Each structure stands twice: as structure tokens, then as C-alpha cells.
CSV table of C-alpha atoms in Angstrom, one decimal:
chain,number,residue,atom,x,y,z
G,222,UNK,CA,97.8,96.7,97.3
G,223,UNK,CA,97.1,93.4,95.8
G,224,UNK,CA,96.1,90.3,98.3
G,225,UNK,CA,97.5,87.5,97.0
G,226,UNK,CA,95.4,83.9,99.3
G,227,UNK,CA,97.2,80.9,100.0
G,228,UNK,CA,95.3,78.7,101.9
G,229,UNK,CA,92.6,78.0,104.5
G,230,UNK,CA,95.2,76.5,106.6
G,231,UNK,CA,96.7,77.2,110.2
G,232,UNK,CA,98.5,76.5,112.7
G,233,UNK,CA,97.0,78.0,115.5
G,234,UNK,CA,92.9,78.0,116.1
G,235,UNK,CA,92.3,81.3,117.0
G,236,UNK,CA,88.6,81.9,119.0
G,237,UNK,CA,87.6,84.8,117.0
G,238,UNK,CA,89.0,84.0,113.7
G,239,UNK,CA,86.6,85.6,111.2
G,240,UNK,CA,87.6,83.3,108.2
G,241,UNK,CA,85.2,80.9,110.2
G,242,UNK,CA,82.3,84.0,108.4
G,243,UNK,CA,83.5,82.6,105.6
G,244,UNK,CA,84.6,79.4,105.4
G,245,UNK,CA,83.5,77.5,108.5
G,246,UNK,CA,84.5,74.1,108.4
G,247,UNK,CA,86.5,74.6,105.5
G,248,UNK,CA,89.1,76.4,107.4
G,249,UNK,CA,91.6,73.4,108.4
G,250,UNK,CA,93.5,73.5,111.9
G,251,UNK,CA,97.1,71.6,111.0
G,252,UNK,CA,100.5,71.6,112.8
G,253,UNK,CA,102.2,71.0,110.2
G,254,UNK,CA,102.9,71.7,106.9
G,255,UNK,CA,99.8,72.0,104.3
G,256,UNK,CA,99.4,72.2,100.7
G,257,UNK,CA,96.1,73.1,100.6
G,258,UNK,CA,95.4,76.3,98.9
G,259,UNK,CA,96.2,77.0,95.2
G,260,UNK,CA,99.1,75.6,93.8
G,261,UNK,CA,102.7,77.3,93.2
G,262,UNK,CA,102.0,77.6,89.4
G,263,UNK,CA,98.4,79.7,89.8
G,264,UNK,CA,100.4,81.6,92.7
G,265,UNK,CA,103.1,82.7,90.2
G,266,UNK,CA,100.4,83.0,87.3
G,267,UNK,CA,98.8,85.7,89.8
G,268,UNK,CA,102.1,87.6,90.5
G,269,UNK,CA,102.9,87.7,86.7
G,270,UNK,CA,99.7,89.3,86.3
G,271,UNK,CA,100.2,92.3,89.0
G,272,UNK,CA,103.8,92.8,88.0
G,273,UNK,CA,103.0,93.0,84.1
G,274,UNK,CA,100.0,95.1,84.8
G,275,UNK,CA,101.4,97.4,87.5
G,276,UNK,CA,98.3,96.8,89.1
G,277,UNK,CA,100.2,97.8,92.5
G,278,UNK,CA,103.7,98.6,94.2
G,279,UNK,CA,102.6,96.1,97.7
G,280,UNK,CA,101.8,92.8,97.3
G,281,UNK,CA,100.7,91.0,100.1
G,282,UNK,CA,101.2,87.1,101.1
G,283,UNK,CA,98.3,85.4,103.1
G,284,UNK,CA,96.0,82.9,103.9
G,285,UNK,CA,94.9,82.2,107.0
G,286,UNK,CA,98.6,81.1,107.7
G,287,UNK,CA,100.7,81.8,104.5
G,288,UNK,CA,103.8,80.2,106.1
G,289,UNK,CA,102.2,76.7,106.3
G,290,UNK,CA,101.9,76.6,102.9
G,291,UNK,CA,105.4,74.8,101.3
G,292,UNK,CA,106.3,77.1,98.7
G,293,UNK,CA,105.7,80.7,100.4
G,294,UNK,CA,109.7,81.6,100.2
G,295,UNK,CA,109.6,80.1,96.6
G,296,UNK,CA,106.9,82.9,96.0
G,297,UNK,CA,108.6,85.9,98.0
G,298,UNK,CA,111.6,85.1,95.8
G,299,UNK,CA,109.6,85.2,92.5
G,300,UNK,CA,107.5,88.3,93.4
G,301,UNK,CA,111.3,89.7,93.9
G,302,UNK,CA,112.2,89.3,90.6
G,303,UNK,CA,109.4,90.5,88.6
G,304,UNK,CA,110.3,93.8,90.6
G,305,UNK,CA,107.5,94.0,93.1
G,306,UNK,CA,108.7,97.1,94.5
G,307,UNK,CA,106.6,96.1,98.7
G,308,UNK,CA,106.6,92.4,99.5
G,309,UNK,CA,104.4,91.9,102.8
G,310,UNK,CA,103.4,88.6,104.8
G,311,UNK,CA,100.3,88.4,107.1
G,312,UNK,CA,101.5,85.9,109.3
G,313,UNK,CA,100.8,84.8,112.9
G,314,UNK,CA,104.8,84.5,113.7
G,315,UNK,CA,104.9,81.1,115.0
G,316,UNK,CA,106.8,79.5,112.1
G,317,UNK,CA,109.3,82.8,112.3
G,318,UNK,CA,109.9,81.3,115.9
G,319,UNK,CA,112.7,79.5,113.7
G,320,UNK,CA,115.4,81.7,113.1
G,321,UNK,CA,116.6,79.8,110.4
G,322,UNK,CA,113.1,80.2,108.5
G,323,UNK,CA,112.5,83.1,109.1
G,324,UNK,CA,115.9,84.2,107.9
G,325,UNK,CA,115.3,82.5,104.4
G,326,UNK,CA,111.6,84.0,104.3
G,327,UNK,CA,113.3,87.2,104.8
G,328,UNK,CA,116.4,87.9,102.6
G,329,UNK,CA,113.9,86.0,99.8
G,330,UNK,CA,112.7,89.6,100.0
G,331,UNK,CA,110.4,90.5,102.5
G,332,UNK,CA,109.8,93.7,103.4
G,333,UNK,CA,107.6,94.2,105.9
G,334,UNK,CA,105.6,92.0,108.4
G,335,UNK,CA,101.9,91.9,109.5
G,336,UNK,CA,101.1,90.0,112.6
G,337,UNK,CA,98.6,89.8,115.4
G,338,UNK,CA,99.0,89.5,119.1
G,339,UNK,CA,96.0,90.0,121.1
G,340,UNK,CA,97.5,89.8,124.3
G,341,UNK,CA,100.6,90.5,126.7
G,342,UNK,CA,99.4,87.3,128.9
G,343,UNK,CA,100.4,84.2,128.5
G,344,UNK,CA,97.4,82.0,129.3
G,345,UNK,CA,95.4,84.3,127.9
G,346,UNK,CA,97.2,84.6,124.4
G,347,UNK,CA,97.6,81.0,124.2
G,348,UNK,CA,93.5,80.8,124.6
G,349,UNK,CA,93.0,83.3,122.5
G,350,UNK,CA,95.0,81.6,119.9
G,351,UNK,CA,93.9,77.6,120.8
G,352,UNK,CA,97.8,76.1,121.1
G,353,UNK,CA,99.2,75.7,124.5
G,354,UNK,CA,102.8,78.0,124.6
G,355,UNK,CA,102.3,79.8,121.5
G,356,UNK,CA,103.0,83.0,123.6
G,357,UNK,CA,106.7,82.8,123.8
G,358,UNK,CA,106.9,81.2,119.6
G,359,UNK,CA,105.3,84.1,118.2
G,360,UNK,CA,107.2,86.7,120.3
G,361,UNK,CA,110.8,85.1,119.5
G,362,UNK,CA,108.9,85.3,115.5
G,363,UNK,CA,108.0,88.9,115.9
G,364,UNK,CA,111.8,89.7,117.6
G,365,UNK,CA,113.3,87.2,114.8
G,366,UNK,CA,111.9,89.0,112.1
G,367,UNK,CA,112.5,93.2,113.6
G,368,UNK,CA,116.4,91.8,114.2
G,369,UNK,CA,116.2,90.5,110.5
G,370,UNK,CA,115.5,94.0,109.8
G,371,UNK,CA,112.2,94.0,108.4
G,372,UNK,CA,109.0,96.5,109.3
G,373,UNK,CA,106.5,95.3,111.9
G,374,UNK,CA,103.0,95.6,112.6
G,375,UNK,CA,100.9,94.1,115.6
G,376,UNK,CA,97.2,93.8,115.5
G,377,UNK,CA,95.4,93.7,118.2
G,378,UNK,CA,91.8,92.8,118.5
G,379,UNK,CA,89.7,94.4,121.0
G,380,UNK,CA,87.3,92.0,122.6
G,381,UNK,CA,86.1,91.0,125.9
G,382,UNK,CA,88.9,89.7,127.9
G,383,UNK,CA,92.0,92.3,127.0
G,384,UNK,CA,90.2,95.2,126.5
G,385,UNK,CA,91.3,96.5,129.8
G,386,UNK,CA,94.8,96.0,129.4
G,387,UNK,CA,95.7,98.4,126.2
G,388,UNK,CA,97.5,100.7,127.8
G,389,UNK,CA,99.4,97.8,129.1
G,390,UNK,CA,100.0,95.9,125.7
G,391,UNK,CA,101.0,98.7,124.7
G,392,UNK,CA,104.3,99.0,126.8
G,393,UNK,CA,104.5,95.9,127.0
G,394,UNK,CA,105.4,96.0,123.1
G,395,UNK,CA,107.6,99.2,123.9
G,396,UNK,CA,110.2,97.2,125.8
G,397,UNK,CA,109.9,94.4,124.2
G,398,UNK,CA,109.9,95.8,120.3
G,399,UNK,CA,111.8,98.9,120.6
G,400,UNK,CA,112.6,99.0,116.8
G,401,UNK,CA,109.4,99.1,115.6
G,402,UNK,CA,107.9,101.9,117.9
G,403,UNK,CA,108.6,104.8,115.8
G,404,UNK,CA,109.6,102.7,112.0
G,405,UNK,CA,109.2,104.8,109.4
G,406,UNK,CA,107.9,103.2,107.0
G,407,UNK,CA,104.1,102.1,108.4
G,408,UNK,CA,102.5,102.6,111.5
G,409,UNK,CA,103.5,99.6,114.8
G,410,UNK,CA,100.2,99.2,116.2
G,411,UNK,CA,96.4,98.5,114.2
G,412,UNK,CA,93.3,98.1,117.2
G,413,UNK,CA,90.4,96.5,115.3
G,414,UNK,CA,87.4,96.2,116.9
G,415,UNK,CA,85.7,92.4,117.6
G,416,UNK,CA,84.2,90.9,114.4
G,417,UNK,CA,81.7,88.1,114.7
G,418,UNK,CA,83.6,84.9,113.3
G,419,UNK,CA,80.0,83.9,112.6
G,420,UNK,CA,76.7,85.4,111.0
G,421,UNK,CA,74.2,85.6,113.6
G,422,UNK,CA,71.1,85.1,111.8
G,423,UNK,CA,72.6,81.8,110.7
G,424,UNK,CA,74.2,81.3,114.1
G,425,UNK,CA,72.6,79.0,116.9
G,426,UNK,CA,71.9,80.3,120.5
G,427,UNK,CA,74.7,79.2,122.6
G,428,UNK,CA,76.8,80.6,119.6
G,429,UNK,CA,75.2,84.1,120.1
G,430,UNK,CA,74.7,84.0,123.9
G,431,UNK,CA,79.3,83.3,123.2
G,432,UNK,CA,79.7,86.3,121.1
G,433,UNK,CA,77.5,88.5,122.9
G,434,UNK,CA,80.3,87.7,126.2
G,435,UNK,CA,83.2,88.2,123.7
G,436,UNK,CA,82.4,91.4,122.1
G,437,UNK,CA,81.6,94.6,124.6
G,438,UNK,CA,79.9,97.5,124.7
G,439,UNK,CA,81.6,100.8,123.2
G,440,UNK,CA,80.9,102.4,126.7
G,441,UNK,CA,82.4,100.0,128.2
G,442,UNK,CA,85.9,100.1,126.4
G,443,UNK,CA,86.0,103.7,125.8
G,444,UNK,CA,87.5,104.9,128.8
G,445,UNK,CA,90.2,102.1,127.9
G,446,UNK,CA,90.7,103.0,124.2
G,447,UNK,CA,90.8,106.5,125.0
G,448,UNK,CA,93.3,106.4,127.4
G,449,UNK,CA,95.7,104.1,124.6
G,450,UNK,CA,95.0,106.4,122.3
G,451,UNK,CA,96.3,109.6,124.1
G,452,UNK,CA,99.3,107.8,125.6
G,453,UNK,CA,100.0,107.0,121.7
G,454,UNK,CA,99.7,110.5,121.0
G,455,UNK,CA,101.8,111.6,123.3
G,456,UNK,CA,104.7,109.8,122.8
G,457,UNK,CA,104.1,110.3,118.6
G,458,UNK,CA,103.5,106.4,118.3
G,459,UNK,CA,101.2,105.8,114.9
G,460,UNK,CA,98.4,103.6,115.2
G,461,UNK,CA,95.4,102.8,113.3
G,462,UNK,CA,92.1,101.8,114.2
G,463,UNK,CA,89.3,100.1,112.9
G,464,UNK,CA,85.8,98.9,113.6
G,465,UNK,CA,84.8,101.9,116.0
G,466,UNK,CA,82.4,104.8,114.5
G,467,UNK,CA,83.8,107.9,114.3
G,468,UNK,CA,81.9,108.9,117.6
G,469,UNK,CA,83.8,107.0,119.7
G,470,UNK,CA,86.7,108.5,117.9
G,471,UNK,CA,86.9,111.7,118.9
G,472,UNK,CA,89.8,113.8,118.5
G,473,UNK,CA,91.5,110.5,116.8
G,474,UNK,CA,89.4,110.5,113.3
G,475,UNK,CA,92.9,110.2,111.2
G,476,UNK,CA,93.6,107.2,113.2
G,477,UNK,CA,90.5,105.7,111.7
G,478,UNK,CA,91.1,103.1,108.7
G,479,UNK,CA,87.3,103.7,108.1
G,480,UNK,CA,87.1,107.2,108.2
G,481,UNK,CA,90.0,107.5,105.2
G,482,UNK,CA,88.8,104.9,103.6
G,483,UNK,CA,85.3,106.4,102.9
G,484,UNK,CA,87.2,110.5,103.0
G,485,UNK,CA,89.5,109.1,100.1
G,486,UNK,CA,87.1,106.7,98.5
G,487,UNK,CA,89.6,104.4,98.1
G,488,UNK,CA,89.0,100.7,96.8
G,489,UNK,CA,89.6,98.0,98.9
G,490,UNK,CA,89.6,94.1,98.9
G,491,UNK,CA,86.9,91.6,101.0
G,492,UNK,CA,87.8,88.0,99.1
G,493,UNK,CA,85.3,85.7,100.5
G,494,UNK,CA,87.3,82.9,98.5
G,495,UNK,CA,91.2,82.4,99.1
G,496,UNK,CA,91.0,82.2,95.2
G,497,UNK,CA,89.2,85.4,94.0
G,498,UNK,CA,91.5,88.4,93.0
G,499,UNK,CA,88.0,90.6,92.5
G,500,UNK,CA,88.3,94.3,93.7
G,501,UNK,CA,85.3,96.1,95.4
G,502,UNK,CA,84.1,99.6,96.0
G,503,UNK,CA,84.8,100.7,99.0
G,504,UNK,CA,81.2,101.4,99.6
G,505,UNK,CA,80.6,97.9,99.3
G,506,UNK,CA,82.4,97.5,102.8
G,507,UNK,CA,79.2,99.1,104.1
G,508,UNK,CA,77.0,95.7,104.0
G,509,UNK,CA,79.4,94.3,106.8
G,510,UNK,CA,78.9,97.4,108.8
G,511,UNK,CA,75.2,99.1,110.2
G,512,UNK,CA,74.2,102.2,111.5
G,513,UNK,CA,71.3,103.9,113.3
G,514,UNK,CA,69.1,106.5,112.5
G,515,UNK,CA,70.9,108.7,114.7
G,516,UNK,CA,73.4,108.8,112.7
G,517,UNK,CA,71.6,110.8,109.8
G,518,UNK,CA,71.8,113.9,112.3
G,519,UNK,CA,75.7,113.1,112.8
G,520,UNK,CA,78.4,115.5,111.2
G,521,UNK,CA,80.4,112.7,110.1
G,522,UNK,CA,77.9,110.5,108.8
G,523,UNK,CA,79.0,110.2,105.3
G,524,UNK,CA,82.9,109.7,106.3
G,525,UNK,CA,81.8,106.7,109.1
G,526,UNK,CA,81.2,103.4,108.6
G,527,UNK,CA,79.4,102.5,111.6
G,528,UNK,CA,79.8,99.4,113.5
G,529,UNK,CA,80.3,95.8,112.6
G,530,UNK,CA,76.6,94.1,111.6
G,531,UNK,CA,77.0,92.0,114.5
G,532,UNK,CA,77.0,94.5,117.1
G,533,UNK,CA,73.9,96.5,116.0
G,534,UNK,CA,72.4,93.2,115.8
G,535,UNK,CA,73.4,92.2,119.2
G,536,UNK,CA,72.9,95.3,121.4
G,537,UNK,CA,71.3,98.6,118.6
G,538,UNK,CA,72.2,101.9,118.0
G,539,UNK,CA,71.5,103.3,121.5
G,540,UNK,CA,75.3,104.2,122.6
G,541,UNK,CA,75.9,106.2,118.9
G,542,UNK,CA,75.8,110.0,119.6
G,543,UNK,CA,75.6,112.2,116.5
G,544,UNK,CA,78.7,114.6,115.8
G,545,UNK,CA,77.1,117.6,115.7
């Protein structure tokens, strides 16, 4: 998979946006279209390189929010003409609430959409994304996309205000987005443990206190996460999990993104610069993660990335339990 970062602008202002960690105030909240980012010509040059060198079968357009970048439809169409096999958009689905825009974008050549929905509760969702009324737009955008025939995956960030509702969230999605639950080409859910939007060592005390309130301990969330995973497994619904050490995923290693990256020794993309096309080795991902002394006694130590660095900085590793 190759990522093509188009911009740093977004029509939401999410409370835990990870781009803040790398770009800070350079990330822009905009209500309308923004031309910030690489040019159409630069984007086409990158598509040419990907297609001509047959670098990947999957091209993902992302940004902050690629749909606020004018020219996205043109770029999708261009990538399709270049015979990119699978074209994916990482989007919050706000603009896809406009059925006409959604139709034009998807018909240009989109195969898959990766979106985010962090709560099935309208008020909490709006609070998370920082824009009142966006919950209804997100739901409409997801429904429009599914109706237009694309595969769609929902990323759900687990944090202090929603971890008790994971099972209810899944049931909400089953009811409202039934077509994606058993789609063939991609799993419908990815559950991502909260990653801090700031680097702890550089953050002010008030910001650290806020992060501590938003980032629950594994010991608190584990019963709810297991309940949800067991439910999904019982219904044979595919899902992935990221950011949780394997000692809290017993019986579900196969669902861990981290586990598979370590097992397969894959290359992954970690782009701190939206204009970068650098490919980093999977082990570089460890720079963002931490483990404890107890982890060296775990039978899965070489297949586990541990927790996010900031989690360990806030809580230590006393909760980590070696798997013997």
C-alpha cells in the first residue's frame, strides 16, 4: 500500500487528532475547500511514479482530510487511468453526505473508503470531532458511500469517554450499516487505542492532565474490549485492533495489526511529513512504542510492540503481564 498525502486541512477539529503530534498549529481547521497541500501536478507525478514502477496495487489518498482538497476527483480518475488496481480514500465522510459529490467521487474510481466514527451518540460524537451537527453528516456520508457500492471500514478510537460503549457501538453499526458487516474485501472495523496528540515530554502540565483523563488504563478497558471481541468472533465479523499489547489480547492475536506487522516483518508507512514518500521499516514503528522490563520474559515479546510511548510515560508498565 502507498499513501498519497494531499493536505493538512480538515473540516473537523477532532480532540485527539494525531496530526497535531507532528504538525501542531500547521494543521488547519477549515469549513470549506482548501488548496493547502501539494499541487495537482505534484500529486500526478507521484501517481505516475507509483504506476510506472508498479510499487503497489493499493493507493490511499489521505491528508488531514482529502475531500476538502479541490481536485481529488480528478486525481482519483487519473489514478484509475493509470491502472492502479485498488483506490482507497481515508476520509471523515462529511463531504460524502452530499450524495452528488459522493457519486462523482466514487464513480471516478474509488474502490474502498476508510472512515472514522468514535461514538454512536450524537452529542459525544460532535464533541469529539469539534463540530456541532457533524454526527448526522458522518452517518449520511457512510450510508451514501455504502449505497454507491464501495467497501468501507470504520476506525473507532478507544478512549475514556467511549470504551464502555464498544459493544453498543458495534450493534449500532450492524443495524445502520448492515452491508459492510460481512463484506468480502476488507474488515468492517478497526479499533485503535488512543494515541496522544502531543509528545508528552514537550507538553505543558495542563495538556498532560487532559491526556491522562482521555487515555484509560488497559486494566479498565480490558473487560469491555474482550466483551466486544468475543461478540464479533461469535458472529464471525472480521476486525483488527491496534495499540494494545498482546497480553491484553489473549485469544485474539490474529486480530492485532501490530502482531501481523511484527510476524511478517512488513514495511509500513509512517509519514510525519505530508509531502514525504519515504517508506520505513516496520521496526521503526517501535520508536512510537514502549515496553517494560517484564516484557523480556514474555513468550510473545518479539511479536509485540507494547503500548504507545505516552501510555507508558503516564502509567508505567506495571499492568503488563508476560505470556508464558
